[in-house]
Every structure is written in structure tokens, then in C-alpha cells.
Tab-separated table of C-alpha atoms and ligand atoms in Angstrom:
chain	number	residue	atom	x	y	z
A	1	MET	CA	0.588	-23.601	0.306
A	2	THR	CA	0.005	-20.056	-1.831
A	3	ARG	CA	-0.969	-19.948	-5.737
A	4	PHE	CA	1.933	-17.661	-6.613
A	5	GLU	CA	5.420	-19.204	-6.206
A	6	GLY	CA	8.483	-17.672	-7.001
A	7	SER	CA	9.169	-13.935	-7.748
A	8	LEU	CA	6.182	-12.095	-9.546
A	9	ASP	CA	7.056	-9.102	-11.627
A	10	LEU	CA	4.390	-6.901	-10.162
A	11	ALA	CA	2.612	-7.397	-6.785
A	12	GLY	CA	-0.207	-5.279	-6.401
A	13	ILE	CA	-1.468	-4.666	-2.805
A	14	GLY	CA	-5.296	-3.798	-2.894
A	15	ALA	CA	-8.006	-4.657	-5.463
A	16	GLY	CA	-10.227	-1.597	-5.601
A	17	PRO	CA	-10.866	-0.620	-8.890
A	18	PHE	CA	-7.756	1.194	-9.399
A	19	ASN	CA	-5.487	-1.664	-9.226
A	20	LEU	CA	-8.335	-3.901	-10.590
A	21	SER	CA	-7.348	-2.142	-13.892
A	22	LEU	CA	-4.294	-3.042	-14.047
A	23	ALA	CA	-5.092	-6.556	-13.268
A	24	ALA	CA	-7.376	-6.820	-16.199
A	25	LEU	CA	-5.113	-4.882	-18.396
A	26	LEU	CA	-2.319	-7.487	-17.107
A	27	ASP	CA	-4.281	-10.501	-17.880
A	28	GLY	CA	-3.670	-10.263	-21.840
A	29	ILE	CA	0.155	-10.113	-21.148
A	30	PRO	CA	1.087	-13.601	-19.839
A	31	THR	CA	5.000	-12.843	-20.169
A	32	CYS	CA	4.270	-10.505	-17.114
A	33	ASN	CA	3.858	-12.367	-13.798
A	34	ALA	CA	1.540	-10.494	-11.938
A	35	ALA	CA	-0.503	-11.005	-8.604
A	36	PHE	CA	-2.881	-8.613	-6.480
A	37	PHE	CA	-3.365	-9.052	-3.027
A	38	ASP	CA	-6.925	-7.595	-1.321
A	39	ASN	CA	-8.006	-7.878	2.443
A	40	LYS	CA	-11.545	-8.333	1.635
A	41	GLU	CA	-13.636	-11.571	1.077
A	42	GLN	CA	-14.388	-10.855	-2.559
A	43	PHE	CA	-14.454	-7.608	-4.407
A	44	SER	CA	-16.863	-4.679	-3.604
A	45	TRP	CA	-16.816	-1.008	-4.418
A	46	HIS	CA	-17.655	1.300	-0.995
A	47	PRO	CA	-20.253	-1.173	0.196
A	48	GLY	CA	-21.141	0.757	2.762
A	49	LEU	CA	-22.077	3.967	0.415
A	50	MET	CA	-24.467	1.503	-1.703
A	51	LEU	CA	-27.112	4.006	-1.631
A	52	PRO	CA	-30.552	3.193	-3.613
A	53	GLY	CA	-30.685	5.271	-6.432
A	54	ALA	CA	-26.917	6.281	-6.478
A	55	ARG	CA	-25.455	6.926	-10.138
A	56	MET	CA	-22.028	7.109	-11.426
A	57	GLN	CA	-19.977	10.241	-11.659
A	58	THR	CA	-18.090	8.561	-14.901
A	59	SER	CA	-19.396	7.294	-17.822
A	60	CYS	CA	-19.315	3.735	-18.175
A	61	LEU	CA	-17.212	3.556	-21.124
A	62	LYS	CA	-14.494	5.082	-18.837
A	63	ASP	CA	-14.019	1.755	-17.312
A	64	LEU	CA	-11.126	-0.595	-16.686
A	65	VAL	CA	-10.411	-1.226	-19.764
A	66	THR	CA	-11.824	0.441	-23.036
A	67	PRO	CA	-9.831	3.434	-23.415
A	68	VAL	CA	-6.608	1.835	-23.818
A	69	SER	CA	-7.678	-1.453	-24.565
A	70	PRO	CA	-11.471	-1.407	-26.330
A	71	THR	CA	-11.082	-5.183	-27.445
A	72	SER	CA	-10.261	-6.296	-23.954
A	73	PRO	CA	-12.913	-9.218	-23.102
A	74	TRP	CA	-13.120	-7.405	-19.583
A	75	SER	CA	-14.906	-4.043	-21.272
A	76	PHE	CA	-17.853	-2.934	-19.758
A	77	LEU	CA	-20.042	-3.199	-23.083
A	78	ASN	CA	-18.547	-7.193	-23.210
A	79	PHE	CA	-20.153	-7.744	-19.267
A	80	LEU	CA	-23.065	-6.511	-21.068
A	81	VAL	CA	-23.056	-8.745	-24.032
A	82	SER	CA	-22.217	-11.579	-21.497
A	83	LYS	CA	-25.099	-10.859	-19.448
A	84	GLY	CA	-27.755	-10.863	-22.635
A	85	ARG	CA	-28.331	-7.269	-21.670
A	86	PHE	CA	-27.144	-5.429	-24.387
A	87	TYR	CA	-30.390	-4.080	-26.453
A	88	ASP	CA	-31.927	-3.461	-23.350
A	89	PHE	CA	-29.415	-1.547	-22.287
A	90	MET	CA	-28.689	0.495	-25.421
A	91	SER	CA	-32.371	1.772	-24.895
A	92	LEU	CA	-31.797	3.723	-22.045
A	93	GLU	CA	-29.742	5.996	-24.292
A	94	SER	CA	-27.407	7.120	-21.409
A	95	PHE	CA	-23.699	6.085	-20.153
A	96	VAL	CA	-24.241	7.411	-16.806
A	97	ILE	CA	-25.220	4.000	-15.038
A	98	SER	CA	-26.071	3.164	-11.645
A	99	ARG	CA	-23.087	2.818	-9.021
A	100	GLN	CA	-24.711	-0.700	-8.208
A	101	GLU	CA	-24.361	-2.252	-11.879
A	102	PHE	CA	-20.775	-0.655	-12.142
A	103	THR	CA	-19.865	-2.384	-8.999
A	104	GLU	CA	-21.585	-5.788	-11.020
A	105	TYR	CA	-19.383	-4.979	-13.634
A	106	MET	CA	-16.228	-5.181	-11.656
A	107	SER	CA	-17.472	-8.033	-9.549
A	108	TRP	CA	-17.827	-10.107	-12.856
A	109	VAL	CA	-14.335	-9.242	-14.119
A	110	ALA	CA	-12.515	-9.784	-10.317
A	111	ALA	CA	-14.344	-13.135	-10.403
A	112	GLY	CA	-12.983	-14.044	-14.068
A	113	LEU	CA	-9.396	-13.110	-13.306
A	114	GLN	CA	-6.829	-15.333	-12.314
A	115	ASN	CA	-4.532	-12.920	-10.754
A	116	LEU	CA	-6.201	-11.763	-7.881
A	117	GLN	CA	-6.298	-13.132	-4.666
A	118	PHE	CA	-8.605	-12.336	-1.564
A	119	ASN	CA	-8.663	-12.665	2.304
A	120	SER	CA	-4.757	-11.420	1.686
A	121	GLY	CA	-4.302	-8.542	3.528
A	122	ILE	CA	-0.937	-7.087	3.634
A	123	ARG	CA	0.516	-6.490	7.100
A	124	GLU	CA	3.902	-5.742	6.277
A	125	VAL	CA	6.448	-4.704	2.933
A	126	SER	CA	10.130	-4.740	3.203
A	127	PHE	CA	12.859	-4.837	0.557
A	128	GLU	CA	15.309	-7.929	1.140
A	129	ASN	CA	18.398	-8.893	-1.260
A	130	GLY	CA	16.987	-6.804	-4.058
A	131	SER	CA	13.501	-7.716	-3.838
A	132	PHE	CA	9.959	-6.905	-1.946
A	133	ILE	CA	8.629	-9.183	0.741
A	134	LEU	CA	4.794	-8.904	0.913
A	135	ARG	CA	3.589	-10.770	4.103
A	136	THR	CA	-0.048	-11.722	5.056
A	137	ASN	CA	-0.852	-13.028	8.346
A	138	ASP	CA	0.343	-16.595	7.430
A	139	GLN	CA	1.822	-16.102	4.021
A	140	SER	CA	4.624	-14.162	2.564
A	141	TYR	CA	4.879	-13.536	-1.237
A	142	THR	CA	8.178	-12.480	-3.342
A	143	ALA	CA	8.265	-9.419	-6.144
A	144	ASN	CA	10.277	-7.243	-8.357
A	145	ASN	CA	8.176	-4.371	-8.143
A	146	LEU	CA	4.855	-3.186	-6.387
A	147	CYS	CA	1.722	-1.081	-6.956
A	148	LEU	CA	-0.172	0.204	-4.222
A	149	GLY	CA	-3.517	0.418	-4.456
A	150	THR	CA	-5.170	0.447	-1.031
A	151	GLY	CA	-7.406	3.451	-1.775
A	152	LYS	CA	-8.088	6.184	1.008
A	153	VAL	CA	-9.527	6.519	4.493
A	154	PRO	CA	-12.401	8.076	5.739
A	155	HIS	CA	-11.854	11.879	6.798
A	156	LEU	CA	-13.506	12.984	10.202
A	157	PRO	CA	-13.205	16.247	11.567
A	158	GLU	CA	-11.043	16.447	14.113
A	159	CYS	CA	-14.158	17.546	16.989
A	160	THR	CA	-16.350	14.606	16.406
A	161	LEU	CA	-13.166	11.973	17.006
A	162	PRO	CA	-13.921	11.747	20.853
A	163	PHE	CA	-17.710	10.916	19.662
A	164	THR	CA	-17.565	8.204	17.004
A	165	GLY	CA	-19.746	5.153	17.458
A	166	GLU	CA	-23.152	4.151	17.484
A	167	ASN	CA	-24.394	7.855	16.676
A	168	CYS	CA	-21.830	9.752	15.351
A	169	PHE	CA	-20.369	7.731	12.221
A	170	HIS	CA	-18.651	8.336	8.903
A	171	ALA	CA	-20.824	7.625	6.101
A	172	SER	CA	-18.545	5.075	4.529
A	173	SER	CA	-19.775	2.473	7.323
A	174	LEU	CA	-23.588	3.352	7.054
A	175	ASN	CA	-24.599	-0.150	5.009
A	176	ASN	CA	-22.507	-1.848	7.999
A	177	GLN	CA	-23.776	0.592	10.768
A	178	LYS	CA	-27.164	-0.306	9.396
A	179	PRO	CA	-28.290	2.965	12.077
A	180	SER	CA	-31.909	3.245	13.127
A	181	LEU	CA	-32.768	6.799	12.723
A	182	THR	CA	-36.316	6.148	14.043
A	183	GLY	CA	-37.342	9.527	16.341
A	184	LYS	CA	-33.883	10.691	15.976
A	185	ARG	CA	-32.868	14.403	15.232
A	186	VAL	CA	-30.151	13.453	12.357
A	187	ALA	CA	-27.398	16.148	11.437
A	188	VAL	CA	-25.979	14.946	7.947
A	189	ILE	CA	-22.492	16.669	7.717
A	190	GLY	CA	-20.612	17.568	4.553
A	191	GLY	CA	-22.280	19.041	0.867
A	192	GLY	CA	-21.171	16.777	-1.366
A	193	GLN	CA	-22.911	14.130	-3.355
A	194	THR	CA	-22.505	11.511	-0.762
A	195	GLY	CA	-24.184	14.415	1.995
A	196	ALA	CA	-26.991	14.745	-0.895
A	197	GLU	CA	-27.591	10.877	-1.047
A	198	VAL	CA	-27.788	10.516	2.553
A	199	PHE	CA	-29.716	13.549	3.404
A	200	MET	CA	-32.319	12.610	0.942
A	201	ASN	CA	-32.190	8.457	1.877
A	202	SER	CA	-32.468	9.954	5.603
A	203	LEU	CA	-35.666	12.026	4.810
A	204	ASN	CA	-37.374	9.448	2.513
A	205	GLY	CA	-36.794	6.783	5.800
A	206	LEU	CA	-34.400	4.240	4.647
A	207	TRP	CA	-33.063	3.513	8.312
A	208	GLY	CA	-36.337	4.378	10.176
A	209	ALA	CA	-38.666	7.748	10.389
A	210	PRO	CA	-36.359	10.716	11.800
A	211	SER	CA	-37.839	13.448	13.802
A	212	GLU	CA	-35.972	16.393	11.891
A	213	VAL	CA	-33.249	16.133	9.643
A	214	VAL	CA	-30.708	19.001	8.863
A	215	TRP	CA	-27.978	18.960	6.291
A	216	VAL	CA	-24.879	21.484	7.221
A	217	SER	CA	-22.265	21.941	4.202
A	218	ARG	CA	-19.384	24.232	4.567
A	219	ARG	CA	-19.682	25.202	0.627
A	220	SER	CA	-21.690	28.400	-0.559
A	221	ASN	CA	-24.546	26.621	-1.408
A	222	PHE	CA	-25.392	23.180	-2.848
A	223	GLU	CA	-23.423	22.815	-5.804
A	224	PRO	CA	-23.109	21.236	-8.910
A	225	LEU	CA	-20.636	19.022	-10.238
A	226	ASP	CA	-19.285	21.172	-13.303
A	227	GLU	CA	-20.104	18.706	-16.019
A	228	SER	CA	-19.349	20.810	-18.633
A	229	PRO	CA	-16.786	20.185	-21.886
A	230	PHE	CA	-14.185	22.222	-21.476
A	231	THR	CA	-14.235	21.156	-17.958
A	232	ASN	CA	-14.083	17.780	-18.554
A	233	GLN	CA	-10.394	18.303	-20.649
A	234	PHE	CA	-9.256	18.438	-16.926
A	235	PHE	CA	-9.805	14.533	-16.805
A	236	THR	CA	-7.764	13.690	-19.896
A	237	PRO	CA	-4.213	12.351	-20.294
A	238	ALA	CA	-2.888	15.427	-21.918
A	239	TYR	CA	-4.093	17.648	-19.108
A	240	VAL	CA	-2.380	15.257	-16.477
A	241	GLU	CA	0.485	14.885	-18.294
A	242	ALA	CA	0.928	18.922	-18.369
A	243	PHE	CA	-0.270	19.284	-14.991
A	244	HIS	CA	2.348	16.721	-13.625
A	245	SER	CA	4.796	19.042	-15.260
A	246	ILE	CA	4.457	22.248	-13.547
A	247	GLU	CA	6.129	23.622	-10.728
A	248	SER	CA	4.837	21.590	-7.461
A	249	SER	CA	4.217	25.070	-5.422
A	250	ARG	CA	1.806	26.083	-8.049
A	251	LYS	CA	-0.571	22.780	-8.027
A	252	ARG	CA	-2.529	22.988	-4.819
A	253	THR	CA	-3.828	26.736	-6.046
A	254	ILE	CA	-4.675	24.946	-9.389
A	255	THR	CA	-6.412	22.065	-7.591
A	256	ASP	CA	-8.222	24.087	-5.203
A	257	ARG	CA	-9.430	26.246	-7.829
A	258	GLN	CA	-11.169	23.045	-9.790
A	259	LYS	CA	-12.725	21.761	-7.029
A	260	LEU	CA	-16.492	21.617	-8.303
A	261	ALA	CA	-14.796	19.662	-10.997
A	262	SER	CA	-14.796	16.522	-9.238
A	263	ASP	CA	-16.264	16.949	-6.111
A	264	GLY	CA	-19.981	18.578	-6.366
A	265	ILE	CA	-23.305	17.342	-6.811
A	266	THR	CA	-24.655	15.639	-10.176
A	267	PRO	CA	-26.700	18.433	-11.411
A	268	SER	CA	-29.229	15.360	-12.031
A	269	TYR	CA	-29.381	14.620	-8.380
A	270	LEU	CA	-29.656	17.800	-7.566
A	271	ASN	CA	-32.684	18.337	-9.701
A	272	LEU	CA	-34.411	15.602	-8.326
A	273	MET	CA	-33.398	16.424	-4.820
A	274	TYR	CA	-34.991	19.768	-5.354
A	275	GLU	CA	-38.127	18.704	-7.233
A	276	GLU	CA	-38.942	16.541	-4.432
A	277	LEU	CA	-38.287	18.869	-1.509
A	278	TYR	CA	-40.649	21.383	-3.576
A	279	TYR	CA	-43.643	19.192	-4.525
A	280	ARG	CA	-43.109	17.350	-0.721
A	281	SER	CA	-43.134	21.044	0.656
A	282	TYR	CA	-46.508	22.465	-1.129
A	283	VAL	CA	-48.251	20.405	-3.303
A	284	GLU	CA	-48.328	16.563	-1.873
A	285	GLU	CA	-49.637	16.080	1.209
A	286	ALA	CA	-47.183	12.974	1.410
A	287	SER	CA	-45.460	13.118	5.089
A	288	MET	CA	-41.852	13.910	5.734
A	289	PRO	CA	-39.882	14.909	8.759
A	290	PRO	CA	-39.155	18.439	9.165
A	291	TRP	CA	-36.150	18.984	7.538
A	292	ASN	CA	-33.275	22.234	7.024
A	293	LEU	CA	-30.642	23.126	4.668
A	294	LEU	CA	-27.679	24.835	6.298
A	295	PRO	CA	-25.168	25.667	3.685
A	296	ASP	CA	-21.891	28.228	4.320
A	297	ARG	CA	-21.571	26.496	7.669
A	298	THR	CA	-18.385	25.043	9.276
A	299	LEU	CA	-18.846	22.010	11.659
A	300	CYS	CA	-16.537	23.571	14.688
A	301	GLY	CA	-17.469	21.666	17.949
A	302	MET	CA	-19.274	18.854	19.346
A	303	ASN	CA	-20.034	18.423	22.710
A	304	LYS	CA	-22.183	15.812	24.758
A	305	SER	CA	-26.046	17.173	25.438
A	306	GLY	CA	-28.620	14.845	27.308
A	307	ASN	CA	-28.941	11.511	25.268
A	308	GLY	CA	-27.425	13.317	22.401
A	309	TYR	CA	-25.056	16.008	20.875
A	310	GLN	CA	-24.697	20.086	20.527
A	311	LEU	CA	-23.177	20.749	17.394
A	312	GLU	CA	-21.190	24.409	16.844
A	313	ILE	CA	-21.700	25.571	14.056
A	314	SER	CA	-19.756	28.552	12.337
A	315	ASN	CA	-21.873	30.786	10.169
A	316	ASN	CA	-19.745	31.879	7.222
A	317	PHE	CA	-22.020	34.021	5.517
A	318	GLN	CA	-23.426	36.001	8.405
A	319	GLN	CA	-20.215	35.213	10.434
A	320	GLY	CA	-21.463	33.954	13.877
A	321	SER	CA	-22.095	30.970	15.537
A	322	GLU	CA	-25.279	28.917	15.684
A	323	HIS	CA	-25.806	25.410	17.794
A	324	ILE	CA	-27.431	22.290	16.391
A	325	GLU	CA	-28.994	19.608	18.708
A	326	ALA	CA	-28.816	16.445	17.208
A	327	ASP	CA	-29.112	12.680	17.996
A	328	CYS	CA	-27.239	11.022	15.292
A	329	VAL	CA	-24.768	12.902	13.444
A	330	ILE	CA	-24.078	11.293	10.209
A	331	LEU	CA	-20.172	12.468	8.584
A	332	CYS	CA	-20.373	12.654	4.875
A	333	THR	CA	-16.753	14.569	5.068
A	334	GLY	CA	-14.349	12.780	2.387
A	335	PHE	CA	-11.784	10.684	2.341
A	336	GLU	CA	-8.044	11.356	2.759
A	337	TYR	CA	-4.745	9.577	1.855
A	338	LYS	CA	-2.757	8.433	4.401
A	339	LEU	CA	0.255	6.288	4.112
A	340	PRO	CA	-0.551	2.816	4.673
A	341	GLU	CA	0.971	0.763	7.855
A	342	TYR	CA	2.633	-1.972	5.541
A	343	LEU	CA	4.836	0.277	4.111
A	344	GLU	CA	6.621	1.123	7.757
A	345	PRO	CA	9.630	-0.726	6.821
A	346	LEU	CA	10.581	0.841	3.169
A	347	LEU	CA	9.777	4.315	4.570
A	348	PRO	CA	13.612	5.250	5.630
A	349	SER	CA	14.136	5.219	1.560
A	350	ILE	CA	11.391	6.494	0.075
A	351	ASP	CA	10.911	10.432	-0.425
A	352	LEU	CA	8.504	12.055	1.809
A	353	SER	CA	9.270	15.772	0.970
A	354	GLU	CA	6.572	18.027	1.674
A	355	GLY	CA	4.888	14.744	3.726
A	356	ASN	CA	3.604	13.016	0.325
A	357	LEU	CA	4.764	10.287	-2.031
A	358	GLN	CA	6.840	11.998	-4.600
A	359	LEU	CA	5.298	10.377	-8.432
A	360	GLY	CA	7.130	10.686	-11.622
A	361	SER	CA	5.147	10.907	-14.292
A	362	ASN	CA	4.877	7.357	-14.549
A	363	PHE	CA	3.052	7.175	-10.556
A	364	GLN	CA	6.306	5.331	-9.673
A	365	VAL	CA	7.270	6.399	-6.188
A	366	GLN	CA	10.731	7.903	-5.650
A	367	TRP	CA	12.798	5.824	-3.261
A	368	ASP	CA	16.308	4.841	-2.746
A	369	SER	CA	15.689	2.217	-5.598
A	370	PRO	CA	18.107	-0.343	-7.356
A	371	ALA	CA	17.630	-0.512	-10.764
A	372	ASN	CA	14.531	-2.079	-12.181
A	373	ARG	CA	12.640	-2.193	-8.979
A	374	ASN	CA	9.879	0.297	-8.620
A	375	ILE	CA	7.059	1.002	-6.278
A	376	TYR	CA	3.702	2.285	-7.965
A	377	ALA	CA	1.476	4.095	-6.489
A	378	VAL	CA	-2.256	4.761	-7.516
A	379	ASN	CA	-4.621	7.144	-6.054
A	380	ALA	CA	-2.232	8.368	-4.449
A	381	GLY	CA	-1.066	11.334	-6.300
A	382	LEU	CA	-3.704	14.554	-6.177
A	383	HIS	CA	-0.464	16.727	-5.266
A	384	SER	CA	1.281	15.652	-8.165
A	385	HIS	CA	-0.981	14.403	-11.160
A	386	GLY	CA	-4.137	16.573	-10.362
A	387	ILE	CA	-7.880	16.394	-9.587
A	388	ALA	CA	-8.455	13.349	-11.987
A	389	GLU	CA	-6.203	11.216	-9.869
A	390	PRO	CA	-8.615	10.193	-7.242
A	391	GLN	CA	-11.438	9.508	-9.916
A	392	LEU	CA	-12.036	6.630	-11.976
A	393	SER	CA	-11.982	8.880	-15.376
A	394	LEU	CA	-8.381	7.758	-16.236
A	395	ASN	CA	-8.271	4.367	-14.552
A	396	ALA	CA	-7.420	2.828	-17.476
A	397	TRP	CA	-4.907	5.024	-19.058
A	398	ARG	CA	-3.098	5.193	-15.619
A	399	ALA	CA	-2.990	1.352	-15.197
A	400	ALA	CA	-1.544	1.327	-19.023
A	401	LYS	CA	1.211	4.149	-18.209
A	402	ILE	CA	2.620	1.621	-15.208
A	403	ILE	CA	2.761	-1.044	-17.489
A	404	ASN	CA	4.544	0.419	-19.994
A	405	ASN	CA	6.785	1.712	-17.915
A	406	LEU	CA	6.715	-1.658	-15.892
A	407	LEU	CA	7.696	-3.461	-19.282
A	408	ASP	CA	9.884	-0.764	-20.685
A	409	TYR	CA	8.215	-0.682	-24.335
A	410	GLU	CA	4.772	1.051	-25.082
A	411	HIS	CA	2.769	-1.827	-24.992
A	412	PHE	CA	-0.288	0.265	-24.735
A	413	ALA	CA	-0.146	2.992	-27.550
A	414	LEU	CA	-0.904	6.036	-25.139
A	415	GLY	CA	0.148	8.731	-27.726
A	416	HIS	CA	-2.737	11.502	-28.357
A	417	GLY	CA	-3.778	13.390	-31.360
A	418	ARG	CA	-4.598	16.960	-31.789
A	419	ARG	CA	-5.812	18.443	-28.728
A	420	LEU	CA	-8.916	20.788	-27.931
A	421	ILE	CA	-6.938	22.964	-25.604
A	422	GLU	CA	-3.254	23.390	-25.464
A	423	TRP	CA	-2.069	23.659	-21.478
A	424	GLU	CA	1.748	23.826	-22.333
A	425	LYS	CA	3.732	27.003	-23.246
A	426	GLN	CA	3.357	27.754	-26.772
A	427	ASN	CA	6.899	28.574	-28.113
A	428	LYS	CA	5.529	28.164	-31.909
A	429	PRO	CA	4.808	30.593	-34.550
A	430	SER	CA	1.071	31.575	-34.750
A	431	LEU	CA	-1.109	28.938	-36.811
A	432	SER	CA	-2.207	31.191	-39.446
A	433	GLN	CA	1.949	31.394	-39.994
A	434	ASN	CA	2.457	27.721	-39.763
A	435	ALA	CA	-0.098	27.068	-42.164
A	436	ALA	CA	1.556	29.624	-45.204
B	501	FAD	C1	-19.168	6.271	-2.609
B	501	FAD	C2	-17.992	6.641	-3.474
B	501	FAD	C3	-18.368	6.717	-4.961
B	501	FAD	C4	-17.809	7.285	-6.031
B	501	FAD	N1	-17.993	7.394	-7.331
B	501	FAD	C5	-16.978	7.579	-8.464
B	501	FAD	C6	-17.604	7.779	-9.519
B	501	FAD	O1	-18.712	8.052	-9.767
B	501	FAD	N2	-16.464	8.105	-10.822
B	501	FAD	C7	-15.489	8.264	-10.077
B	501	FAD	O2	-14.327	8.895	-10.956
B	501	FAD	N3	-15.021	8.417	-9.314
B	501	FAD	C8	-15.906	8.017	-7.987
B	501	FAD	N4	-15.438	7.817	-6.403
B	501	FAD	C9	-13.451	7.959	-6.411
B	501	FAD	C10	-13.069	6.671	-6.657
B	501	FAD	O3	-13.358	6.015	-8.050
B	501	FAD	C11	-13.242	5.459	-5.660
B	501	FAD	O4	-12.846	5.964	-4.737
B	501	FAD	C12	-12.199	4.110	-5.923
B	501	FAD	O5	-12.784	3.469	-4.930
B	501	FAD	C13	-10.989	4.574	-5.682
B	501	FAD	O6	-10.356	3.523	-5.599
B	501	FAD	P1	-9.206	2.602	-5.308
B	501	FAD	O7	-8.922	1.197	-6.046
B	501	FAD	O8	-7.989	3.422	-5.203
B	501	FAD	O9	-9.260	2.357	-3.679
B	501	FAD	P2	-10.666	1.496	-3.038
B	501	FAD	O10	-11.983	1.410	-3.834
B	501	FAD	O11	-11.028	1.892	-1.781
B	501	FAD	O12	-10.129	0.006	-2.709
B	501	FAD	C14	-8.811	-0.125	-2.422
B	501	FAD	C15	-8.842	-1.681	-1.804
B	501	FAD	O13	-7.706	-2.026	-1.189
B	501	FAD	C16	-7.967	-3.006	-0.258
B	501	FAD	N5	-7.074	-3.008	1.194
B	501	FAD	C17	-6.461	-2.265	1.764
B	501	FAD	N6	-5.585	-2.367	2.980
B	501	FAD	C18	-4.917	-3.277	2.294
B	501	FAD	C19	-3.979	-4.232	2.624
B	501	FAD	N7	-3.239	-3.958	3.949
B	501	FAD	N8	-3.873	-5.185	2.019
B	501	FAD	C20	-4.477	-5.982	1.163
B	501	FAD	N9	-5.797	-4.939	0.379
B	501	FAD	C21	-5.947	-3.835	1.280
B	501	FAD	C22	-9.348	-2.663	0.119
B	501	FAD	O14	-10.222	-3.702	0.962
B	501	FAD	C23	-9.824	-2.490	-1.172
B	501	FAD	O15	-10.346	-3.346	-1.782
B	501	FAD	C24	-16.431	7.237	-5.516
B	501	FAD	C25	-15.771	7.340	-4.313
B	501	FAD	C26	-16.603	7.209	-3.404
B	501	FAD	C27	-16.761	6.869	-1.871
């Protein structure tokens, strides 16, 4: 017996942070009959990467609801008050919280919502007689609209594919894998935040005492996330709307050059790391396995070597190749968007020009739809909406845009006032002429 009888106005597939924001905002709109299905037993957020000391890269005020509905009961501030920790939290004097606490907040929201159903992996979605039919292994559900929110999948470099297993794995499975690094030569591949956290935790013996740890990064150095205020303007609704409107052929060049705005190591973590490496190397006598930082290098090949592996590395700084011997290779090589398998029956009706879902400004997928039957997609639009799309920064705004479009009226007021930066073409007289 299913909790969700009849035809849903919206079925969300996946209940990660992106669809959870939709679910939390829809909770205050009883006229919209929505349900969200997730294959996990309960809410969790990248549990494989929940490493000690991991901090959020976005402010806790950019939670599931606050930017568009600050009076919602599902705000981070209400979570703090409900847990009786508001005053103690305030004395932290920081909006940068741990990923563990943000997960606790999101789990609290998920536990309080009635429109989520876990243990419900969607196997297939079809469109029959004017409705979407979602099938799990043992149930089916009918909906008028969909929101695809099943996230991204781990990206593995091609050369590592034949070797994946106990001693060569993507970092996203670290906590499930529970590797034993004791006595092993460890290679951490990938120079982003995850690479940094895995490198430091390996050195600190979280998974046993390795015999050595090397950290390989394709980036020219171990580079900081750019958190400066003008760069943060890329994570505003005004910028995303302007970005969506430019020619698609220009977009890739722009997102490539903005990489460090979303994909570097937080400056505070870099400072901590540097201090620790310095003091442990020169001042304290604490034991630490030998380590090596190898930026400006690309992993380009991998072979079996004895009980371990030989990694072929291309040195982009001096132009040449190097070899590294490792017993365990941890791939901190990011995530990529793949079309979900459950969409297969709908693919012939979906516009996949340029190999991607084509997304409208309200995150609607372009497909041969009858009127009032929309497929929305979240975390699937780096190519259309820009670098903010895979991030939490605009989570609530994105969800509110979708809800306004779904309801066909402006339930959430999303207009913005004066902009600090004008991104769009200016065809008006200068400000001084305006004033005159
Ligand atoms: C370690 C890590 C830390 C991050 N930290 C930050 C940060 O601090 N700030 C920031 O802005 N961004 C951060 N990000 C980026 C981004 O916010 C996250 O990746 C976020 O989890 C994306 O949310 P999502 O809902 O799109 O996807 P996911 O979190 O991947 O959730 C997708 C959900 O869909 C479910 N699912 C998959 N297939 C099916 C199916 N067939 N049927 C039903 N359910 C299914 C999954 O079980 C999962 O629960 C981080 C990313 C990572 C990997």
C-alpha cells in the first residue's frame, strides 16, 4: 500500500539537498500534492565523504528555505532554536559550519516532512495517457510533473577503470570502503577540497599509518577557492539569469575561467594544512609519514606493479613524464552528470542537442510535452545556468523558481532590487544623465 494515492502534481526523484529544498518549500503549499522518492533508507549527504573537520563551502543561511522564505519552519535558524543551541551557536560568530551539522539540519528537515518517501528507488519513468508513471521495484506512482534530482555520479579517470576495487577507489566511497592504509604507499589524486581533506586525513592516520602519502594535482598549485565578494556575485540570481540568456556557445569558456570560484580549497583549510605541514616538518617531533606534494601533474596511465600500481604522471610544469609507485590510490576526481537510466523510456521525446538536457530559465527540460506537463531538472545545468548550478548557494531560489513555474503564479517573490554589478547589455543613458 502506498502513502501517495492518486495523481501527484509533482513527483521528485531523489531527495538530496536540491529536491529536499523543493520538498521543504512545498510543505507550506497544501494545494500542491507533491511527493519525493529516494532510494536510500533515510536522508544522508555524501556519507562516504563525511570526514573529520569537513566544513561547508557555503553560508548556513543559504539553507533549504531562508533565501526565499525566511519565515519557513524549515530554516537552519529554526533548527538551532528547536535543538536549544541558538545562543551557543551565536558565540561561534561564524556562518561557516561543519558539513556534519548541516547534514544534521537537513536530516531534521527530512524527518519532519510528510512528502518524502525513502527506500523507493525509481527504476523507470514513462509517459502514458498524459501522465508520468514512476516505477519502483514494487510500486508505481502517477504524476503530472517531474523534478529530476538524483545528483551526479563519481568521475573516475579512464586509466583507473580496470583497477577499481579495494586499493583503487573513488573518495566518495571512503567511509563505506573503510580502507586500511597501514604500511601502504598512498597516492591521492585530485587537487580540490576533497583531495585536501583526504591527503591530510591520510597523513594523520585516520585509516591507519601509511608508509608514505603523495598528493597529485593537475592544477598548477594547491589553489584556493575564491571567496571574495565580487566573485560571490556569480552565485546570485541576477547573475544566473543573465548567464542563462547568453549564447550557449560562449558558456563553456566562461565557466572554465570561473573554476576557482566554485572548485578550489577553502583558504582556511589551506592555512590549517600549511601550518600543520610546516610545524610537523620543522618544529614538532610528532611522527608523520613521508609525504610529497605534486601539483601541475596529470595522471595519464596506470599499471599493476608487484602488489601495487605504477602511476604514469605527466609533469606539466617541466614537460615530461614521471612514475609513482603506490599500494593504494584514492581518486578525488570529482563528480559528473550522467543521464539517469530511469529516464530511458522518455529519451526519444527529450531534446538532447549538444549531448545535454536543454533547460529553460525555470529549469524545465525541453521535451515534446503536452501543455502543463513539465520535467524539471536540478544539478543538471552547469552548461545552461553556470557554476552556481551544482552548488547549494542558490538551492532555495532554484526550488522557488520551479515552484512558481509549476503553480503558474509568483508564490515566492523573486524579483531583485538594485544590482551591484550589471551583467547584461546596457542600452540606457549614463547614470548621471539619468539623474539629471
Ligand atoms: C563532499 C561534498 C561536499 C560538498 N559541499 C558543498 C558545500 O559546502 N557547498 C555547496 O554549495 N556545495 C557542496 N557540494 C556540492 C553539492 O551541493 C552537493 O553535491 C549536493 O549533494 C547536490 O545535491 P543533489 O540533491 O543534487 O544530489 P545528491 O546529494 O547526490 O542527492 C541525490 C539523491 O538522489 C538519490 N537517488 C539517486 N538515484 C535515485 C533513483 N533512481 N531513485 C530515487 N532516488 C535516487 C540518491 O540516493 C540521493 O539521495 C558538495 C559536494 C560534495 C561531494
